[in-house]
Coordinates of C-alpha atoms in Angstrom, one line a residue:
M1 CA 0.0 0.0 0.0
T2 CA 1.3 3.5 -0.9
V3 CA 0.3 6.5 1.1
S4 CA -0.7 9.5 -1.0
L5 CA -0.2 13.0 0.3
D6 CA -1.3 16.3 -1.1
R7 CA 1.2 19.2 -1.1
R8 CA -0.2 20.8 2.1
Q9 CA 0.0 17.5 4.0
F10 CA 3.5 16.8 2.7
L11 CA 4.7 20.2 3.9
R12 CA 3.1 19.6 7.2
F13 CA 4.9 16.3 7.6
G14 CA 8.2 17.4 6.2
A15 CA 8.6 20.7 8.1
G16 CA 10.0 18.8 11.0
L17 CA 12.7 17.2 8.9
A18 CA 14.8 20.4 8.8
G19 CA 17.2 19.0 11.3
M20 CA 17.9 15.9 9.4
T21 CA 21.0 15.5 7.2
T22 CA 20.9 14.8 3.5
A23 CA 20.0 11.3 2.3
G24 CA 23.6 10.4 1.5
S25 CA 25.1 11.3 4.8
F26 CA 22.0 9.8 6.5
G27 CA 22.8 6.5 4.9
L28 CA 26.4 6.7 6.0
Q29 CA 25.2 7.3 9.6
L30 CA 23.1 4.1 9.4
A31 CA 26.0 2.1 8.0
A32 CA 28.1 3.3 10.9
A33 CA 25.4 2.5 13.4
G34 CA 25.6 -1.3 13.0
S35 CA 27.6 -1.6 16.2
A36 CA 24.7 0.0 18.1
A37 CA 22.4 -2.9 17.1
G38 CA 23.2 -4.8 20.3
Q39 CA 22.7 -1.9 22.7
S40 CA 20.8 -2.5 25.9
A41 CA 17.1 -1.8 25.9
S42 CA 17.6 -0.1 29.3
D43 CA 18.4 3.3 27.7
Y44 CA 15.4 3.2 25.3
K45 CA 11.8 4.3 26.2
A46 CA 8.7 4.6 24.1
I47 CA 5.2 5.8 24.8
V48 CA 2.4 4.4 22.6
C49 CA -1.0 6.2 22.5
V50 CA -3.9 4.1 21.5
F51 CA -6.6 6.6 20.6
L52 CA -10.2 5.2 20.5
F53 CA -12.0 7.6 18.2
G54 CA -15.7 8.3 18.8
G55 CA -15.9 8.0 22.5
N56 CA -15.5 4.5 24.0
D57 CA -18.2 3.4 26.4
A58 CA -15.9 2.7 29.3
N59 CA -18.9 1.7 31.5
N60 CA -19.1 -1.6 29.6
M61 CA -15.3 -2.0 29.4
V62 CA -14.5 -1.8 33.2
L63 CA -17.3 -2.5 35.6
A64 CA -18.0 -2.5 39.4
T65 CA -19.6 -5.8 40.2
D66 CA -20.4 -5.6 44.0
T67 CA -24.1 -6.1 44.6
D68 CA -24.9 -2.4 45.1
S69 CA -23.1 -1.2 42.0
W70 CA -24.2 -4.0 39.8
G71 CA -27.8 -3.6 40.7
R72 CA -27.8 0.1 39.7
Y73 CA -25.8 -0.7 36.5
F74 CA -28.1 -3.5 35.4
S75 CA -31.2 -1.4 36.1
A76 CA -29.9 1.5 34.0
R77 CA -28.7 -0.5 31.0
N78 CA -31.1 -3.5 30.8
Q79 CA -33.7 -1.4 29.0
G80 CA -34.7 -0.5 25.4
A81 CA -35.2 -2.4 22.2
D82 CA -31.6 -3.8 22.4
P83 CA -30.4 -3.7 26.0
I84 CA -26.7 -3.2 26.5
A85 CA -26.4 -4.5 30.1
L86 CA -23.8 -7.2 30.3
M87 CA -24.2 -10.5 32.2
P88 CA -23.0 -10.9 35.8
V89 CA -19.7 -12.6 36.7
G90 CA -20.1 -16.4 36.4
T91 CA -23.0 -16.4 34.0
P92 CA -22.4 -19.1 31.4
A93 CA -22.7 -18.3 27.8
T94 CA -26.3 -19.0 26.6
P95 CA -26.6 -21.1 23.4
I96 CA -28.1 -19.3 20.5
G97 CA -31.9 -19.5 20.7
A98 CA -32.0 -20.5 24.3
I99 CA -33.5 -18.3 27.0
N100 CA -31.1 -16.6 29.3
P101 CA -32.1 -16.9 32.9
V102 CA -30.9 -13.4 33.9
T103 CA -32.7 -11.4 31.2
G104 CA -35.4 -13.8 30.1
R105 CA -34.5 -13.2 26.5
A106 CA -33.4 -15.6 23.8
S107 CA -29.6 -15.6 23.2
A108 CA -28.3 -14.5 19.8
L109 CA -25.0 -14.0 18.1
G110 CA -23.6 -10.6 19.0
K111 CA -25.8 -10.2 22.2
P112 CA -24.6 -10.1 25.8
E113 CA -26.5 -13.3 26.7
H114 CA -24.3 -15.2 24.2
W115 CA -21.0 -13.9 25.6
G116 CA -21.4 -15.1 29.2
G117 CA -20.6 -13.1 32.3
V118 CA -18.1 -10.3 32.7
L119 CA -14.5 -11.3 33.6
P120 CA -13.6 -10.6 37.2
I121 CA -10.4 -8.8 38.1
A122 CA -9.0 -8.3 41.6
P123 CA -7.0 -5.0 41.9
K124 CA -4.1 -5.3 44.4
T125 CA -5.2 -2.1 46.2
T126 CA -8.6 -2.0 47.8
Q127 CA -10.7 0.8 46.2
A128 CA -12.1 3.4 48.6
I129 CA -15.9 3.3 48.9
P130 CA -17.3 6.6 47.4
A131 CA -20.3 8.5 48.7
G132 CA -23.6 6.9 47.7
T133 CA -22.2 3.3 47.5
T134 CA -23.3 0.9 50.2
A135 CA -20.9 -2.0 49.4
S136 CA -18.4 -2.8 52.1
N137 CA -15.9 -4.0 49.5
R138 CA -16.0 -3.1 45.8
T139 CA -15.3 -5.8 43.2
F140 CA -14.6 -5.3 39.4
A141 CA -14.6 -6.9 36.0
L142 CA -13.8 -6.5 32.4
H143 CA -16.0 -6.9 29.3
P144 CA -16.5 -10.6 28.6
L145 CA -14.8 -10.4 25.2
M146 CA -11.6 -8.9 26.7
A147 CA -10.1 -12.2 28.1
P148 CA -6.6 -11.4 26.8
C149 CA -6.6 -8.1 28.8
K150 CA -7.7 -10.0 31.9
T151 CA -4.7 -12.3 31.5
L152 CA -2.4 -9.2 31.2
F153 CA -4.0 -7.7 34.3
D154 CA -3.6 -10.9 36.3
Q155 CA 0.0 -11.1 35.1
G156 CA 0.7 -7.6 36.4
R157 CA 1.4 -5.9 33.0
L158 CA -1.9 -4.1 32.6
A159 CA -3.6 -1.5 34.9
V160 CA -6.8 0.4 35.0
M161 CA -7.0 4.1 35.3
A162 CA -10.5 4.9 36.7
N163 CA -12.7 7.9 35.8
V164 CA -10.2 10.1 33.9
G165 CA -11.2 13.0 31.7
T166 CA -10.6 16.5 30.6
L167 CA -10.5 18.9 33.5
I168 CA -9.1 22.4 34.3
Q169 CA -9.4 21.9 38.0
P170 CA -11.3 19.5 40.3
V171 CA -15.1 19.7 40.0
T172 CA -17.9 18.7 42.2
K173 CA -21.5 18.1 41.1
A174 CA -22.6 21.3 42.9
Q175 CA -19.9 23.3 41.2
Y176 CA -20.8 21.9 37.8
N177 CA -24.4 22.7 38.2
A178 CA -23.7 26.2 39.4
R179 CA -21.0 26.7 36.8
S180 CA -18.8 28.2 39.6
V181 CA -15.5 26.7 38.3
S182 CA -13.8 26.6 35.0
L183 CA -14.7 23.7 32.7
P184 CA -13.1 22.5 29.5
A185 CA -14.5 24.1 26.4
N186 CA -17.2 22.3 24.5
L187 CA -17.6 19.2 26.6
Y188 CA -19.3 16.4 24.7
S189 CA -18.0 17.6 21.3
H190 CA -16.0 15.0 19.4
N191 CA -13.5 17.3 17.7
D192 CA -13.0 19.6 20.7
Q193 CA -12.6 16.8 23.3
Q194 CA -10.3 14.8 21.0
S195 CA -8.1 17.9 20.8
T196 CA -8.3 18.6 24.5
W197 CA -7.2 15.0 25.3
Q198 CA -4.3 15.3 22.9
A199 CA -3.3 19.0 23.2
G200 CA -5.0 20.5 26.3
A201 CA -7.2 22.8 24.2
A202 CA -10.2 22.7 21.9
E203 CA -10.1 22.1 18.2
G204 CA -7.6 24.3 16.5
A205 CA -4.7 23.5 18.9
R206 CA -1.5 23.0 17.0
I207 CA 0.8 21.5 19.6
G208 CA 0.2 18.2 21.4
W209 CA 1.6 16.9 24.6
G210 CA 3.2 13.9 22.9
G211 CA 5.0 16.2 20.5
Q212 CA 6.1 18.5 23.3
M213 CA 7.7 15.6 25.1
G214 CA 9.4 14.7 21.9
D215 CA 10.7 18.3 21.6
L216 CA 12.3 18.0 25.0
L217 CA 13.9 14.6 24.5
M218 CA 14.6 14.5 20.8
S219 CA 18.3 15.4 21.3
M220 CA 18.7 11.9 22.8
N221 CA 18.1 10.6 19.2
G222 CA 21.2 12.3 17.8
T223 CA 20.8 13.4 14.2
N224 CA 17.9 11.1 13.5
T225 CA 15.2 13.2 15.3
I226 CA 12.9 12.7 12.3
F227 CA 11.9 9.4 13.9
T228 CA 11.0 10.8 17.4
A229 CA 7.3 11.0 16.8
I230 CA 5.8 8.2 14.7
T231 CA 2.1 7.7 13.7
A232 CA 0.8 4.5 12.2
G233 CA -2.8 5.5 12.6
G234 CA -3.3 8.8 10.8
T235 CA -2.1 12.2 11.8
A236 CA -3.3 13.9 14.9
V237 CA -2.3 17.0 17.0
Y238 CA -1.0 14.7 19.8
L239 CA 2.3 14.1 18.0
S240 CA 2.8 17.7 16.8
G241 CA 5.6 19.6 18.6
R242 CA 7.2 22.9 18.1
N243 CA 10.2 21.2 16.5
V244 CA 9.1 17.6 16.2
V245 CA 6.7 16.7 13.4
Q246 CA 5.1 13.3 13.2
Y247 CA 6.5 10.9 10.7
P248 CA 3.8 8.6 9.2
L249 CA 4.3 5.0 8.5
S250 CA 1.8 2.7 6.8
T251 CA 1.0 -0.8 8.0
N252 CA 2.3 -2.8 5.0
N253 CA 5.7 -4.3 4.5
S254 CA 7.1 -1.1 2.9
P255 CA 6.1 1.3 5.7
A256 CA 7.6 4.6 4.7
I257 CA 5.7 7.5 3.1
I258 CA 6.4 7.4 -0.6
V259 CA 6.0 10.3 -3.0
N260 CA 3.8 8.7 -5.7
G261 CA 5.6 8.6 -9.1
T262 CA 9.1 9.0 -7.9
A263 CA 9.5 5.4 -6.7
S264 CA 8.1 3.8 -9.8
T265 CA 10.0 2.4 -12.8
S266 CA 7.7 4.3 -15.2
L267 CA 5.3 7.2 -15.1
Y268 CA 2.7 7.9 -17.7
G269 CA 4.4 5.3 -19.9
S270 CA 7.8 6.9 -19.7
T271 CA 10.8 5.3 -17.9
A272 CA 12.5 8.7 -17.6
A273 CA 9.5 10.4 -16.0
P274 CA 10.0 9.3 -12.4
A275 CA 13.5 10.8 -12.2
A276 CA 12.3 14.0 -14.0
L277 CA 9.4 14.3 -11.5
K278 CA 11.8 13.8 -8.6
E279 CA 14.1 16.5 -10.0
I280 CA 11.3 19.0 -10.4
I281 CA 9.8 18.6 -6.9
S282 CA 13.2 18.5 -5.2
N283 CA 14.6 21.5 -7.0
T284 CA 16.2 24.0 -4.6
A285 CA 17.4 26.5 -7.2
S286 CA 14.1 28.3 -7.9
T287 CA 13.6 32.0 -7.5
S288 CA 10.8 31.2 -5.1
D289 CA 11.7 30.7 -1.4
F290 CA 8.6 28.6 -1.0
A291 CA 9.6 26.3 -3.9
N292 CA 13.1 26.0 -2.5
D293 CA 11.8 25.1 1.0
F294 CA 9.4 22.6 -0.5
G295 CA 12.3 21.1 -2.6
S296 CA 14.4 20.7 0.5
V297 CA 11.6 19.0 2.3
V298 CA 11.1 16.6 -0.6
N299 CA 14.8 15.8 -0.8
R300 CA 15.0 14.9 2.9
S301 CA 11.7 13.0 2.9
V302 CA 12.5 10.9 -0.1
G303 CA 15.9 10.1 1.3
A304 CA 14.5 9.2 4.6
A305 CA 11.8 7.0 3.0
S306 CA 14.4 4.9 1.1
V307 CA 16.5 4.5 4.2
V308 CA 13.6 3.4 6.4
N309 CA 12.5 0.9 3.8
E310 CA 16.1 -0.5 3.7
V311 CA 16.2 -0.9 7.5
F312 CA 12.8 -2.4 7.6
G313 CA 14.1 -5.1 5.3
R314 CA 16.7 -6.3 7.8
S315 CA 16.1 -9.5 9.6
V316 CA 15.6 -8.0 13.1
V317 CA 12.6 -6.1 11.7
T318 CA 11.2 -8.8 9.3
S319 CA 11.3 -11.3 12.2
V320 CA 8.6 -9.3 14.0
P321 CA 5.6 -11.6 13.6
S322 CA 2.3 -10.6 12.1
P323 CA -0.8 -10.9 14.4
A324 CA -2.9 -14.0 14.5
N325 CA -6.2 -14.1 12.6
Y326 CA -9.0 -12.1 14.3
T327 CA -12.6 -13.3 14.4
N328 CA -15.4 -10.8 14.9
P329 CA -17.4 -12.1 17.9
A330 CA -20.6 -10.5 16.7
T331 CA -20.5 -12.2 13.3
N332 CA -17.9 -15.0 13.5
A333 CA -16.3 -13.6 10.4
V334 CA -12.5 -13.4 10.1
E335 CA -11.6 -9.7 9.9
T336 CA -8.5 -7.5 9.7
N337 CA -7.6 -6.1 13.1
S338 CA -6.3 -2.7 12.0
L339 CA -5.1 -1.9 15.5
A340 CA -3.0 -5.0 15.7
L341 CA -1.4 -4.2 12.3
Q342 CA -0.6 -0.7 13.4
L343 CA 1.1 -2.1 16.6
R344 CA 3.0 -4.4 14.3
T345 CA 4.4 -1.3 12.6
V346 CA 5.3 0.2 15.9
A347 CA 7.0 -3.0 17.0
R348 CA 9.0 -3.0 13.7
M349 CA 10.1 0.6 14.3
I350 CA 11.2 -0.3 17.8
A351 CA 13.1 -3.2 16.3
A352 CA 14.8 -0.8 13.9
G353 CA 15.6 1.7 16.7
P354 CA 19.1 0.6 17.4
S355 CA 20.0 1.1 13.7
F356 CA 18.9 4.7 14.0
G357 CA 20.5 5.2 17.5
L358 CA 17.1 6.1 18.9
K359 CA 16.5 6.5 22.7
R360 CA 13.1 8.2 23.0
Q361 CA 10.1 7.7 20.8
V362 CA 6.4 8.7 21.0
F363 CA 3.9 6.7 18.9
M364 CA 0.2 7.0 18.0
V365 CA -2.1 4.3 16.7
S366 CA -5.9 4.5 16.6
L367 CA -9.1 2.6 16.3
G368 CA -12.4 4.2 15.2
G369 CA -16.1 3.2 15.5
F370 CA -16.7 4.0 19.1
D371 CA -19.5 6.6 18.5
S372 CA -22.0 4.0 19.6
H373 CA -25.3 5.9 19.5
D374 CA -26.8 2.8 17.9
T375 CA -26.1 -1.0 17.6
Q376 CA -23.6 -0.8 20.5
N377 CA -23.8 -4.5 21.3
R378 CA -22.6 -5.3 17.8
D379 CA -20.0 -2.5 17.3
Q380 CA -18.4 -2.0 20.7
S381 CA -18.1 -5.7 21.4
N382 CA -16.1 -6.1 18.2
N383 CA -13.9 -3.1 19.0
L384 CA -13.2 -4.1 22.6
A385 CA -12.3 -7.6 21.3
K386 CA -9.9 -6.0 18.8
I387 CA -8.2 -4.0 21.6
A388 CA -7.7 -7.1 23.7
H389 CA -6.4 -9.1 20.7
A390 CA -4.0 -6.2 19.7
F391 CA -2.7 -5.7 23.3
A392 CA -2.0 -9.4 23.7
Y393 CA -0.2 -9.5 20.4
F394 CA 1.9 -6.3 21.2
D395 CA 2.9 -7.6 24.6
Q396 CA 4.0 -10.9 23.2
T397 CA 5.8 -9.3 20.3
L398 CA 7.7 -6.9 22.5
S399 CA 8.8 -9.8 24.7
N400 CA 11.3 -10.7 22.0
I401 CA 12.6 -8.0 19.7
G402 CA 15.8 -9.3 18.3
G403 CA 16.3 -11.5 21.3
V404 CA 15.6 -8.6 23.8
D405 CA 12.6 -8.2 26.0
M406 CA 11.5 -4.6 25.3
R407 CA 8.3 -4.6 27.5
N408 CA 9.9 -2.7 30.3
S409 CA 10.8 0.0 27.8
V410 CA 7.4 0.6 26.3
T411 CA 4.3 2.0 27.9
T412 CA 1.0 1.8 26.0
F413 CA -2.1 3.6 27.1
T414 CA -5.7 4.2 25.8
A415 CA -7.3 7.5 25.3
S416 CA -10.7 8.6 23.8
D417 CA -12.8 11.6 23.1
F418 CA -14.9 10.9 26.2
S419 CA -16.9 8.0 27.7
R420 CA -20.6 7.4 27.0
T421 CA -23.8 8.0 29.0
F422 CA -24.5 5.6 31.8
S423 CA -28.0 5.3 30.6
T424 CA -29.0 3.6 27.3
N425 CA -30.9 5.3 24.5
G426 CA -32.5 2.0 23.5
D427 CA -29.7 0.3 21.6
G428 CA -26.7 2.5 22.4
T429 CA -25.3 5.4 24.4
D430 CA -24.7 9.1 23.9
H431 CA -21.8 11.5 24.6
A432 CA -20.6 11.8 28.2
W433 CA -17.4 12.7 30.1
G434 CA -15.2 10.8 32.5
G435 CA -14.3 7.2 31.7
H436 CA -11.8 4.4 32.4
H437 CA -8.7 3.6 30.5
L438 CA -6.0 0.9 30.2
I439 CA -2.2 1.1 30.7
M440 CA 0.1 -1.7 29.6
G441 CA 3.8 -2.3 29.9
G442 CA 6.5 -4.1 31.8
A443 CA 7.2 -0.9 33.8
V444 CA 3.5 -0.5 34.6
K445 CA 2.6 -1.4 38.2
G446 CA -0.1 -3.6 36.8
G447 CA -2.8 -5.8 38.3
D448 CA -4.2 -2.7 40.0
M449 CA -6.7 0.1 39.6
Y450 CA -5.6 3.8 40.0
G451 CA -7.8 6.8 40.7
Q452 CA -11.3 6.6 42.2
F453 CA -13.9 4.4 40.6
P454 CA -17.1 6.4 40.8
T455 CA -20.4 5.8 42.5
V456 CA -22.6 3.8 40.0
G457 CA -26.2 4.7 39.2
M458 CA -28.5 7.2 37.7
D459 CA -30.4 9.9 39.6
V460 CA -33.7 8.0 39.9
N461 CA -36.1 6.8 42.5
G462 CA -34.8 9.2 45.1
F463 CA -31.2 8.3 44.6
S464 CA -28.8 11.1 43.8
N465 CA -25.4 10.2 42.5
P466 CA -22.9 12.7 43.9
G467 CA -20.4 12.1 41.1
M468 CA -22.7 12.3 38.1
V469 CA -24.3 15.1 36.1
G470 CA -27.1 14.1 33.8
A471 CA -25.9 10.6 32.7
S472 CA -22.1 11.5 32.8
F473 CA -19.5 10.8 35.4
I474 CA -17.5 13.8 36.5
P475 CA -13.9 12.9 36.1
T476 CA -12.0 12.5 39.4
T477 CA -8.6 12.3 37.6
S478 CA -7.5 14.7 34.9
V479 CA -5.9 13.9 31.6
D480 CA -3.1 16.1 32.7
Q481 CA -2.3 13.9 35.7
Y482 CA -2.7 10.7 33.5
A483 CA -0.3 12.1 30.9
A484 CA 2.2 13.7 33.3
T485 CA 2.7 10.4 35.1
M486 CA 3.8 8.8 31.8
G487 CA 5.9 11.9 31.1
A488 CA 7.8 11.6 34.3
W489 CA 8.6 8.0 33.5
F490 CA 9.7 9.0 30.0
G491 CA 12.2 11.4 31.5
V492 CA 10.5 14.8 31.4
G493 CA 11.3 17.0 34.4
N494 CA 8.8 18.4 36.8
S495 CA 9.2 22.0 35.6
D496 CA 8.7 21.0 32.0
L497 CA 5.7 18.9 32.9
N498 CA 4.1 22.0 34.4
T499 CA 4.8 23.9 31.2
I500 CA 3.3 21.2 29.0
F501 CA 0.3 20.8 31.4
P502 CA -0.3 24.3 32.9
N503 CA -3.4 23.0 34.8
L504 CA -1.4 20.3 36.5
R505 CA -0.7 22.6 39.5
N506 CA -4.5 22.7 40.2
F507 CA -4.4 19.1 41.3
S508 CA -3.0 17.8 44.5
T509 CA -1.2 14.8 42.9
A510 CA 0.8 15.2 39.8
N511 CA 2.2 11.7 39.6
L512 CA -0.4 8.9 40.0
G513 CA 2.3 6.2 40.4
F514 CA 1.1 3.6 38.0
V515 CA 4.4 3.5 36.1

């Protein structure tokens, strides 16, 4: 697969290549870097953002299962034409067509009755009992189609971050209703909340926190700073820095961005045309400064692409395995798991890292389809199963990169626009606010839950949930705290973290301690 770019996109990607040397000397640097191939993984670190576009319903991904919480959960979600309430822990899968004893409905492919009960997890640290919850001990579980994530949690390489979301400062229900404190702009808006998660400001922000961390640590990558910020899942503001510009890779076996036409043996029927096109678009002797700048960008980009493709042909990279086949649990059809393929590209870039002398990298991959206003049972179940499949693949792959276990050097985390309403609209959910997320890695203090899991339940029948407005949980942990914790592990100093996250000082704890 070849990635096509228009001129505006190409300039955007290439602007950050200014610090890179010419293709010829770049190739010489790689040739001289062979001795670095055996370097220890201890001086390398990577952060991988898995962005779930559309707003993942975290309420069906991580669940409180104590009797009090489960009762309120089931009451709120076991309603409508296609109820989205999951089955309790221990409920066996109901054969298709048979009546489920919990719901009284016939089981069908792609329905909660057919999946069986949610998968229990036992956090190492006892969760505090929040106001409005009567349970003496809270218990938890994952979605029934996320068994690989349960395994990772039980093995101590996956943790849950509870009820995190965009915040400027801590907010109570009374303060929200009175609008007496500052709130993030345009809550519940996809574009604005995606941007706020990635860059701390609404749509239009140009600098993301992943890119800013890359700015601070890119010097550790020597002259090859072009490979500091890598996207395998489409461009996003998260990876844009003041100096760092994201470098896109595709998910096929020739991953570098290629300028269409210049890499072919012929163009428009002419064998001479590819070289002529390359000369035209890389010309730096024009009377136009813009044309000269564009030519310089093309020169560097084309050179970098050919070098990346050469390195990706080496055995240490080609030995990175492809993910196993993926079966959609709602249809039983074998599908492509695009998230797993993106993580394969990330793993291959990590395998190539020693050849480039890289020490710090920020990656982004993504999965769409989480805007589950309708058909949530079918769509979200498939997406959550893809996450679990991809995480298990990535963890296993990182355990042996060229004979080195890289899991302690790579921290992977989920992010999303927002969570979904705790109530159902009949066969789905609507935009909400705070939600739960997953963090994976060998350095992660896994098998535990961080932050405060909220009181569960809607404001009905005289019950008032102190942590909910409308059908949305008010976050009790900010994105700033979540991100800064990973930034500290990555090597960003406290003063720089406060610059990247200016709202961080509004919260009592800057480092949540999960990594």
